[in-house]
């Protein structure tokens, strides 16, 4: 089976003016055929996320008219705008909405679901979206929308902003993308208000960003990030937040948005595999955005000099939101407008900067988590996740069922490039069940095609083995396909094991269950509300690669060597004491690891050369 959401890299989508005009022409024909006598442009199957969707199509028609002057569009815009103002602007409180700070305010808002009280929790983001659709129309209204209708739309947009910032709690779902979107709405609205009214709105938007979003950022892998549905980052919503930061910077010029966007962009670059695969998040593990992410990935990819467009998006939504039948939906329509307006080209070369939480060269990459344990290993077109044993997750030596990869102290890193090789040495102090502190040295070396991993540690009791990953997915053209195997070799005996027990807390890679579905099955709350990352942490055991120690390591050490991806020659590895250090030789390289205690400042020492 293929993963349903991670499809083509987003920078593969044509983004020339001609390509975008063709997209708008298609939207125009669909919309004109759909327009009802009442003026609705909603998709017939739309139920949720409906409050802004007709207005979103209207905004696309207004933008298309600005570019093409199609004579059919003024009437369609007028009729559909009248429909929204007449039928989709609510001023009575939605029964059951829990986040009001002022009841019966009479301020306008948009509903997530039209039926009163049916699903009011989504009204806050739906109102943000409606505000953004409205200001996009105001941006293109000159010469298209008659003065009275334009004034009514501006008054509704002003009311949306007040409802979001005065009548409710701000950002009640703790969703960074929604909150930054609201700030963008305020900044864009201010441009359409009279001078004395504009500056307070603009200042309030910046204040909300600083006090309600930036001050509550969450740290992950060394980066301060806008919180997303209670977590640090979500691979669906995180790039959408990046797009909102891009738009905020484009329209305001405020450096705070550029600085925070650069931070988020570098974080995404570090966690994203070379092939664009990513997983994990507090809302979705594998559901990826698409056109909603293009602006941010392209804008900030150019700013930081990184190929963020390798991100595998859901290209079913490559241009705009669609329903199951492929028909256009107005949800998030402003993102298509903004990405067309912004002419920043894709930066297509990998960043030359060294990243603490990433090793990347050629077609090989390792994305590390905050503890410098691999979160995803990519080699030979196959993606490996951390395996699980006895409720412990990671890559590292296992002794009597106890996994040694969780640091008990500072983790040190040394990056080296030499002779066409790229390497990272990670030194971790760890404590086993015997309470003995040991220094683990993980060495990762790649020539851009193959990844070698060696692990050395003071001699362990019993019969240890190396937990070397869970083969999970592989590239298959433009798709990513589930797998239960990979091209891996070891100097010690290598086994691919599968859980003997059944149930949601034992993940067998041979099944067709995705990581996301398994994670939601273990989450405390329903799909879409629960935290799949938290659910996945309840995994007891999984399919796992297990590698035995190298047979001829020094007497005081246990050492392991594993190779991921294609290798022309047989894997060889020797480990020889070199004073307080260790010399590692394989068929491809020689590496000297310094004393695990580090140099005079405790920092790891590594020299590397090709064979």
XYZ file of C-alpha atoms in Angstrom:
611
model
C 0.000 0.000 0.000
C 1.010 3.622 -0.488
C 0.908 6.287 2.180
C -2.148 8.359 1.260
C -0.817 11.887 1.816
C 2.919 12.061 1.117
C 3.084 12.363 -2.643
C 5.299 14.505 -4.876
C 7.769 17.123 -3.646
C 5.994 20.470 -3.750
C 8.693 22.140 -5.839
C 7.787 19.779 -8.693
C 4.492 21.619 -9.255
C 4.793 24.162 -12.091
C 4.597 27.702 -10.722
C 4.905 29.865 -13.823
C 2.349 32.639 -14.440
C 0.940 30.542 -17.265
C 0.508 27.508 -14.977
C -1.284 29.599 -12.376
C -3.521 31.228 -14.995
C -4.534 27.739 -16.113
C -5.417 26.868 -12.505
C -7.531 30.004 -12.154
C -9.215 29.319 -15.493
C -10.199 25.849 -14.298
C -11.540 27.265 -11.028
C -13.499 29.846 -13.005
C -15.226 27.247 -15.170
C -16.050 25.042 -12.181
C -17.408 28.004 -10.229
C -19.562 29.382 -13.020
C -21.070 25.927 -13.562
C -21.704 25.534 -9.811
C -23.115 28.978 -8.988
C -26.654 28.511 -7.669
C -29.541 30.911 -8.202
C -29.001 32.040 -4.598
C -25.345 32.787 -5.343
C -23.711 29.921 -3.438
C -20.360 28.551 -4.609
C -20.124 25.879 -1.921
C -19.305 22.349 -2.981
C -22.448 20.192 -2.724
C -20.668 17.724 -0.416
C -19.310 20.378 1.961
C -20.451 20.035 5.582
C -17.486 20.826 7.830
C -15.217 23.833 7.289
C -18.045 25.384 5.287
C -18.452 28.872 6.743
C -15.825 30.506 4.526
C -15.805 28.272 1.459
C -18.191 30.109 -0.871
C -16.413 33.355 0.001
C -13.128 31.620 -0.790
C -14.253 30.762 -4.319
C -15.473 34.333 -4.668
C -11.995 35.562 -3.757
C -10.470 33.318 -6.431
C -12.908 34.675 -9.023
C -12.068 38.236 -7.985
C -8.365 37.479 -8.310
C -8.907 35.774 -11.667
C -10.808 38.826 -12.899
C -7.949 41.076 -11.828
C -5.599 39.025 -14.028
C -7.880 38.181 -16.953
C -10.741 40.729 -16.980
C -13.079 37.858 -17.930
C -16.424 39.659 -18.512
C -18.399 36.811 -16.936
C -16.852 37.322 -13.521
C -18.228 40.638 -12.161
C -21.781 39.295 -11.973
C -20.626 36.011 -10.409
C -18.580 37.875 -7.822
C -21.477 40.188 -6.954
C -23.998 37.347 -6.635
C -21.748 35.071 -4.608
C -20.583 37.894 -2.333
C -24.209 38.830 -1.708
C -24.899 35.190 -0.804
C -22.171 35.152 1.826
C -23.218 38.485 3.335
C -26.856 37.385 3.416
C -26.617 33.688 4.338
C -23.247 32.962 5.959
C -22.716 35.814 8.401
C -23.954 34.885 11.883
C -24.448 37.333 14.748
C -26.360 35.207 17.260
C -24.171 33.112 19.576
C -23.772 29.517 18.416
C -25.374 27.280 21.097
C -22.705 25.395 22.983
C -19.727 27.443 21.831
C -17.420 27.220 24.871
C -14.872 29.960 24.216
C -16.856 33.202 24.410
C -15.692 35.974 26.689
C -18.696 38.179 25.849
C -22.134 36.666 25.320
C -24.654 38.195 22.888
C -22.057 40.592 21.472
C -23.855 40.751 18.134
C -20.523 40.595 16.344
C -20.330 38.554 13.129
C -18.574 35.199 12.945
C -18.410 32.205 10.592
C -19.556 28.699 11.464
C -17.555 25.522 11.049
C -20.833 23.616 10.542
C -24.009 25.440 9.625
C -26.438 23.681 11.971
C -26.725 25.573 15.240
C -24.831 23.845 18.048
C -23.781 20.934 15.819
C -20.017 21.418 16.084
C -19.318 24.902 17.428
C -15.728 24.239 18.522
C -14.479 25.011 14.999
C -16.037 28.465 14.760
C -12.863 30.316 15.785
C -10.648 29.078 12.925
C -13.573 29.280 10.489
C -13.920 32.960 11.371
C -10.179 33.464 10.843
C -10.542 31.870 7.422
C -13.578 34.012 6.581
C -11.669 37.144 7.603
C -8.791 36.187 5.311
C -11.140 35.487 2.389
C -12.795 38.858 2.974
C -9.582 40.891 3.021
C -8.384 39.094 -0.119
C -11.552 40.235 -1.900
C -11.069 43.760 -0.566
C -7.560 43.708 -2.028
C -8.975 42.997 -5.498
C -12.298 44.846 -5.227
C -11.429 48.101 -6.989
C -13.322 48.277 -10.256
C -15.075 44.990 -9.556
C -17.285 45.333 -6.456
C -19.729 48.211 -6.208
C -19.207 50.660 -3.349
C -22.146 49.639 -1.186
C -21.306 45.932 -1.273
C -17.632 46.675 -0.652
C -18.532 48.804 2.389
C -20.710 46.009 3.757
C -17.907 43.471 3.310
C -15.423 45.769 5.040
C -17.826 46.205 7.949
C -18.226 42.409 8.264
C -14.437 41.934 8.130
C -14.045 44.535 10.869
C -16.618 42.606 12.902
C -14.861 39.287 12.326
C -11.667 40.790 13.735
C -13.482 42.118 16.787
C -15.218 38.767 17.426
C -11.871 36.951 17.233
C -10.061 39.373 19.526
C -12.765 40.764 21.827
C -15.655 38.292 22.115
C -13.664 35.040 22.430
C -10.493 33.675 23.908
C -7.628 34.106 21.471
C -6.394 30.887 19.857
C -8.603 28.549 21.923
C -7.350 25.413 20.135
C -3.672 26.212 20.827
C -3.070 26.006 17.088
C -0.190 28.145 15.890
C -1.323 28.186 12.274
C -4.780 29.495 13.214
C -3.384 32.122 15.568
C -0.797 33.457 13.109
C -3.504 33.434 10.437
C -5.613 35.670 12.656
C -2.691 38.073 13.033
C -2.287 38.154 9.242
C -5.995 38.916 8.927
C -5.627 41.897 11.244
C -2.593 43.202 9.379
C -4.367 42.925 6.021
C -7.584 44.423 7.383
C -5.701 47.455 8.700
C -4.661 48.332 5.141
C -8.344 48.897 4.275
C -9.314 50.962 7.322
C -9.258 54.753 7.668
C -6.000 56.081 9.130
C -7.110 56.645 12.741
C -8.705 53.171 12.814
C -5.934 51.323 11.007
C -3.018 51.806 13.372
C -4.737 50.372 16.493
C -5.690 47.241 14.532
C -2.165 46.837 13.160
C -0.649 47.400 16.610
C -3.091 44.953 18.195
C -2.170 42.272 15.641
C 1.553 42.658 16.383
C 0.862 42.666 20.122
C -1.169 39.467 19.885
C 1.657 37.818 17.977
C 4.237 38.816 20.579
C 2.186 38.091 23.698
C -0.122 35.244 22.692
C 1.989 33.304 20.194
C 5.677 34.145 20.395
C 5.787 34.219 24.210
C 4.325 30.704 24.287
C 6.613 29.024 21.781
C 7.612 25.431 22.492
C 11.176 24.184 22.132
C 11.994 21.099 20.092
C 15.406 20.067 18.740
C 16.840 23.346 19.944
C 14.328 25.557 18.106
C 11.572 27.749 19.571
C 8.429 27.021 17.563
C 4.817 28.238 17.515
C 2.812 25.618 19.431
C 0.538 23.489 17.267
C -2.501 21.857 18.882
C -0.580 21.489 22.140
C 2.719 20.302 20.649
C 5.835 21.843 19.204
C 5.330 20.972 15.552
C 2.973 19.087 13.298
C 4.078 18.028 9.835
C 0.725 19.124 8.414
C 0.205 22.403 10.223
C 3.835 23.441 10.804
C 4.511 24.350 7.150
C 1.137 26.132 7.087
C 2.337 28.281 9.991
C 5.430 28.985 7.905
C 3.188 30.264 5.097
C 1.369 32.580 7.491
C 4.714 33.912 8.757
C 5.751 34.522 5.153
C 2.581 36.492 4.440
C 2.915 38.431 7.704
C 6.427 39.469 6.725
C 5.438 40.269 3.131
C 2.674 42.660 4.116
C 4.114 44.196 7.289
C 7.886 44.099 6.804
C 8.191 43.397 10.549
C 11.449 41.555 11.194
C 9.942 39.509 14.006
C 8.059 37.432 11.435
C 11.188 36.950 9.330
C 13.269 35.892 12.316
C 10.701 33.391 13.566
C 10.096 32.114 10.048
C 13.813 31.542 9.557
C 13.919 29.545 12.803
C 10.941 27.397 11.813
C 12.332 26.922 8.292
C 15.723 25.725 9.578
C 13.921 23.351 11.927
C 11.856 21.923 9.055
C 14.983 21.554 6.934
C 16.717 19.620 9.720
C 13.836 17.236 10.403
C 12.930 16.661 6.760
C 14.594 13.716 5.031
C 16.407 14.188 1.742
C 13.470 12.497 -0.021
C 10.933 14.772 1.643
C 9.391 12.154 3.950
C 8.434 13.298 7.436
C 6.223 12.001 10.189
C 5.114 13.014 13.646
C 2.988 15.687 15.230
C 0.420 16.485 17.917
C -2.484 16.480 15.459
C -1.467 14.255 12.548
C 1.509 11.968 12.007
C 1.407 11.551 8.229
C -1.275 13.868 6.843
C 0.590 16.502 4.869
C -0.530 19.858 3.588
C 0.122 20.935 0.014
C -0.768 24.277 -1.608
C -1.193 25.688 1.918
C 2.542 25.156 2.510
C 3.984 26.355 -0.797
C 4.262 30.040 0.096
C 6.155 29.436 3.347
C 8.441 26.700 2.083
C 9.323 28.682 -1.036
C 9.671 32.078 0.667
C 11.762 30.937 3.609
C 13.618 28.269 1.635
C 15.009 31.135 -0.414
C 15.784 33.166 2.711
C 17.787 30.429 4.458
C 19.203 28.831 1.302
C 17.621 25.395 1.683
C 15.617 23.137 -0.629
C 12.481 23.063 1.503
C 10.420 22.323 -1.600
C 11.496 18.669 -1.319
C 8.693 18.393 1.260
C 6.329 15.681 0.031
C 2.934 17.311 0.065
C -0.512 15.957 -0.613
C -0.611 16.945 -4.271
C -4.263 15.943 -4.489
C -4.473 19.426 -2.934
C -1.609 20.711 -5.050
C -3.401 23.853 -6.241
C -6.379 24.309 -3.952
C -8.642 22.347 -1.648
C -10.736 19.655 -3.320
C -13.474 17.275 -2.311
C -13.512 13.541 -2.946
C -14.792 14.015 -6.502
C -11.896 16.341 -7.332
C -14.101 19.421 -7.377
C -12.681 22.690 -6.103
C -13.447 23.753 -2.522
C -12.913 27.286 -1.239
C -11.185 26.255 1.984
C -7.840 28.094 2.439
C -8.294 29.819 -0.954
C -6.223 32.827 0.150
C -3.080 30.662 0.134
C -3.397 30.106 -3.618
C -3.776 33.859 -4.117
C -0.752 34.672 -1.952
C 1.525 32.109 -3.568
C 0.647 33.491 -7.006
C 1.274 37.055 -5.838
C 4.674 36.127 -4.395
C 7.231 35.513 -7.120
C 10.041 34.119 -4.965
C 11.654 31.213 -6.877
C 12.249 27.827 -5.297
C 15.718 27.364 -3.837
C 16.618 23.891 -5.061
C 20.055 23.218 -3.560
C 20.560 21.697 -0.094
C 21.785 24.034 2.598
C 25.541 23.937 3.009
C 25.254 24.685 6.726
C 25.855 21.924 9.255
C 22.815 21.195 11.408
C 23.060 19.644 14.859
C 19.922 17.563 14.374
C 20.601 16.407 10.838
C 23.112 14.447 8.782
C 22.532 14.757 5.046
C 24.496 14.088 1.897
C 23.381 12.921 -1.544
C 20.411 10.574 -1.144
C 21.146 9.741 2.506
C 19.831 11.570 5.535
C 19.352 11.101 9.253
C 16.966 13.353 11.160
C 17.705 13.339 14.899
C 15.319 14.082 17.753
C 16.042 16.355 20.712
C 18.100 13.599 22.379
C 20.171 13.080 19.240
C 18.571 9.704 18.601
C 17.579 9.142 14.971
C 13.945 10.048 14.343
C 14.111 8.950 10.694
C 16.946 7.242 8.824
C 16.887 7.368 5.012
C 19.161 5.308 2.796
C 18.661 3.483 -0.488
C 15.204 5.033 -0.813
C 13.987 3.338 2.391
C 12.877 5.143 5.547
C 13.528 3.634 8.990
C 11.762 4.754 12.160
C 12.921 4.117 15.735
C 11.991 0.582 16.754
C 10.304 -0.266 20.058
C 11.228 -2.877 22.648
C 9.588 -3.159 26.067
C 7.955 0.288 25.634
C 11.327 1.905 24.863
C 11.841 3.537 21.472
C 15.022 4.406 19.622
C 18.280 3.215 18.075
C 20.896 1.797 20.447
C 22.258 -1.195 22.382
C 19.779 -3.396 24.236
C 20.818 -5.341 27.342
C 18.321 -7.734 28.934
C 15.456 -5.825 27.335
C 16.774 -2.396 28.381
C 17.504 0.095 25.588
C 20.512 2.352 26.044
C 19.862 5.564 24.116
C 18.299 7.965 26.624
C 20.989 10.401 27.774
C 21.808 10.984 31.424
C 23.621 14.250 30.902
C 24.796 16.444 28.048
C 24.872 15.009 24.530
C 27.952 16.077 22.548
C 28.181 16.245 18.755
C 31.054 16.568 16.282
C 30.501 17.021 12.536
C 33.262 16.300 10.012
C 33.471 16.363 6.213
C 36.476 14.803 4.475
C 37.310 12.953 1.254
C 33.731 13.075 -0.010
C 32.394 11.706 3.284
C 30.047 13.379 5.753
C 30.068 12.211 9.363
C 28.514 12.945 12.723
C 29.823 11.623 16.040
C 27.324 11.639 18.896
C 28.539 10.944 22.434
C 25.914 10.180 25.077
C 26.242 9.378 28.766
C 23.693 6.669 29.563
C 22.719 4.656 32.605
C 21.493 1.060 32.503
C 19.507 -0.907 35.015
C 22.775 -1.628 36.833
C 23.114 2.143 37.497
C 26.517 2.200 35.819
C 27.238 5.341 33.786
C 28.601 4.519 30.352
C 29.622 6.726 27.424
C 28.055 5.645 24.148
C 29.639 6.799 20.905
C 27.414 6.713 17.821
C 29.245 7.345 14.556
C 27.254 8.054 11.377
C 29.173 8.228 8.083
C 27.812 8.578 4.554
C 29.239 8.910 1.064
C 25.895 10.234 -0.188
C 24.630 6.802 -1.233
C 25.209 4.510 1.761
C 25.039 5.101 5.509
C 27.397 3.392 7.968
C 26.528 3.438 11.661
C 28.890 2.220 14.358
C 28.217 2.165 18.081
C 30.803 1.597 20.780
C 30.393 1.444 24.553
C 32.224 0.170 27.614
C 31.612 -3.557 27.836
C 28.040 -4.471 28.694
C 26.811 -7.389 30.800
C 24.880 -10.260 29.275
C 24.317 -10.614 25.547
C 23.569 -7.207 24.054
C 22.362 -6.425 20.564
C 21.852 -3.193 18.644
C 18.296 -2.037 18.008
C 18.852 -0.712 14.488
C 15.478 0.593 13.365
C 12.053 -0.252 12.023
C 11.878 -0.407 8.197
C 8.698 1.463 7.438
C 8.421 3.035 3.983
C 10.226 3.354 0.676
C 10.169 5.631 -2.332
C 8.074 4.401 -5.245
C 8.242 7.033 -7.949
C 6.098 9.957 -6.849
C 4.629 7.912 -4.018
C 5.816 6.518 -0.694
C 5.001 2.844 -0.172
C 4.804 0.896 3.057
C 7.491 -1.720 3.493
C 8.728 -4.190 6.098
C 12.263 -4.617 4.837
C 15.321 -2.684 3.739
C 18.812 -3.154 2.396
C 20.782 -3.472 5.634
C 23.925 -5.446 6.562
C 25.828 -5.894 9.818
C 29.258 -7.230 10.861
C 27.481 -9.226 13.544
C 24.470 -11.424 12.923
C 21.455 -9.416 11.759
C 17.820 -10.306 12.420
C 14.550 -8.739 11.340
C 12.082 -9.580 14.103
C 8.354 -9.021 14.337
C 6.187 -8.842 17.468
C 4.755 -12.149 18.596
C 1.968 -10.413 20.501
C -0.960 -8.784 18.706
C -2.931 -5.658 19.419
C -2.645 -1.937 18.865
C 0.429 -1.636 21.066
C 2.489 -4.041 18.928
C 3.322 -2.684 15.484
C 4.045 -5.263 12.792
C 5.514 -3.586 9.705
C 4.133 -6.379 7.529
C 0.609 -5.132 8.185
C -1.020 -2.403 6.108
C -1.679 -0.237 9.145
C 0.067 3.102 8.886
C 2.050 4.604 11.719
C -0.555 7.367 12.018
C -3.487 4.970 12.360
C -1.597 2.864 14.901
C -0.685 5.985 16.844
C -4.283 7.222 16.942
C -5.428 3.796 18.123
C -3.168 4.325 21.148
C -4.011 8.002 21.678
C -6.173 9.085 24.582
C -8.652 11.029 22.438
C -10.405 10.397 19.100
C -8.674 10.736 15.745
C -8.288 14.385 14.865
C -8.312 15.400 18.528
C -5.892 12.983 20.133
C -2.117 13.341 20.011
C -0.706 10.597 17.766
C 2.852 11.281 18.919
C 1.715 10.677 22.475
C -0.211 7.591 21.407
C 2.800 6.145 19.582
C 4.835 6.463 22.785
C 2.543 3.778 24.259
C 3.816 1.284 21.696
C 5.194 -1.776 23.524
C 7.019 -3.493 20.685
C 7.527 -3.305 16.944
C 9.183 -4.887 13.980
C 12.891 -4.329 14.537
C 16.312 -4.829 13.031
C 18.593 -6.423 15.624
C 22.370 -6.551 15.073
C 24.779 -8.595 17.190
C 28.120 -7.111 18.345
C 31.245 -7.155 16.195
C 33.068 -10.402 17.022
C 36.588 -8.928 17.379
C 36.092 -5.712 19.354
C 38.559 -4.852 22.152
C 37.972 -6.786 25.366
C 36.718 -3.733 27.237
C 34.191 -2.727 24.568
C 31.037 -3.808 22.857
C 30.927 -2.478 19.312
C 28.401 -2.703 16.502
C 28.529 -1.803 12.804
C 25.551 -1.600 10.467
C 25.309 -0.413 6.866
C 22.080 0.953 5.361
C 21.558 1.124 1.623
C 23.515 -0.290 -1.313
C 27.104 -1.384 -0.824
C 29.348 -2.621 -3.604
C 31.773 -4.409 -1.302
C 31.032 -6.647 1.680
C 30.677 -4.780 4.963
C 33.797 -5.004 7.094
C 34.494 -3.239 10.371
C 37.320 -3.418 12.865
C 37.644 -1.606 16.167
C 41.145 -1.029 17.564
C 42.125 0.783 20.718
C 44.198 3.894 19.980
C 45.321 5.146 23.357
C 42.201 6.453 25.054
C 40.490 6.615 21.684
C 39.265 4.117 19.129
C 40.084 3.578 15.456
C 37.233 2.261 13.323
C 37.996 0.850 9.887
C 35.408 -0.234 7.341
C 35.653 -1.055 3.663
C 34.983 2.635 2.886
C 36.614 4.781 5.570
C 38.875 5.021 8.596
C 37.724 7.070 11.573
C 39.527 7.884 14.786
C 37.238 8.574 17.726
C 38.870 10.420 20.582
C 38.497 9.657 24.271
C 34.739 9.437 25.056
C 35.397 12.009 27.777
C 36.223 14.460 24.977
C 38.937 17.082 24.582
C 39.959 19.655 27.180
C 36.453 21.099 26.957
C 34.685 17.729 26.898
C 33.927 18.004 23.180
C 34.146 14.880 20.954
C 37.181 14.390 18.729
C 36.865 12.784 15.289
C 39.166 12.454 12.300
C 37.994 10.800 9.088
C 39.491 9.639 5.821
C 38.343 7.529 2.898
C 40.012 4.191 2.257
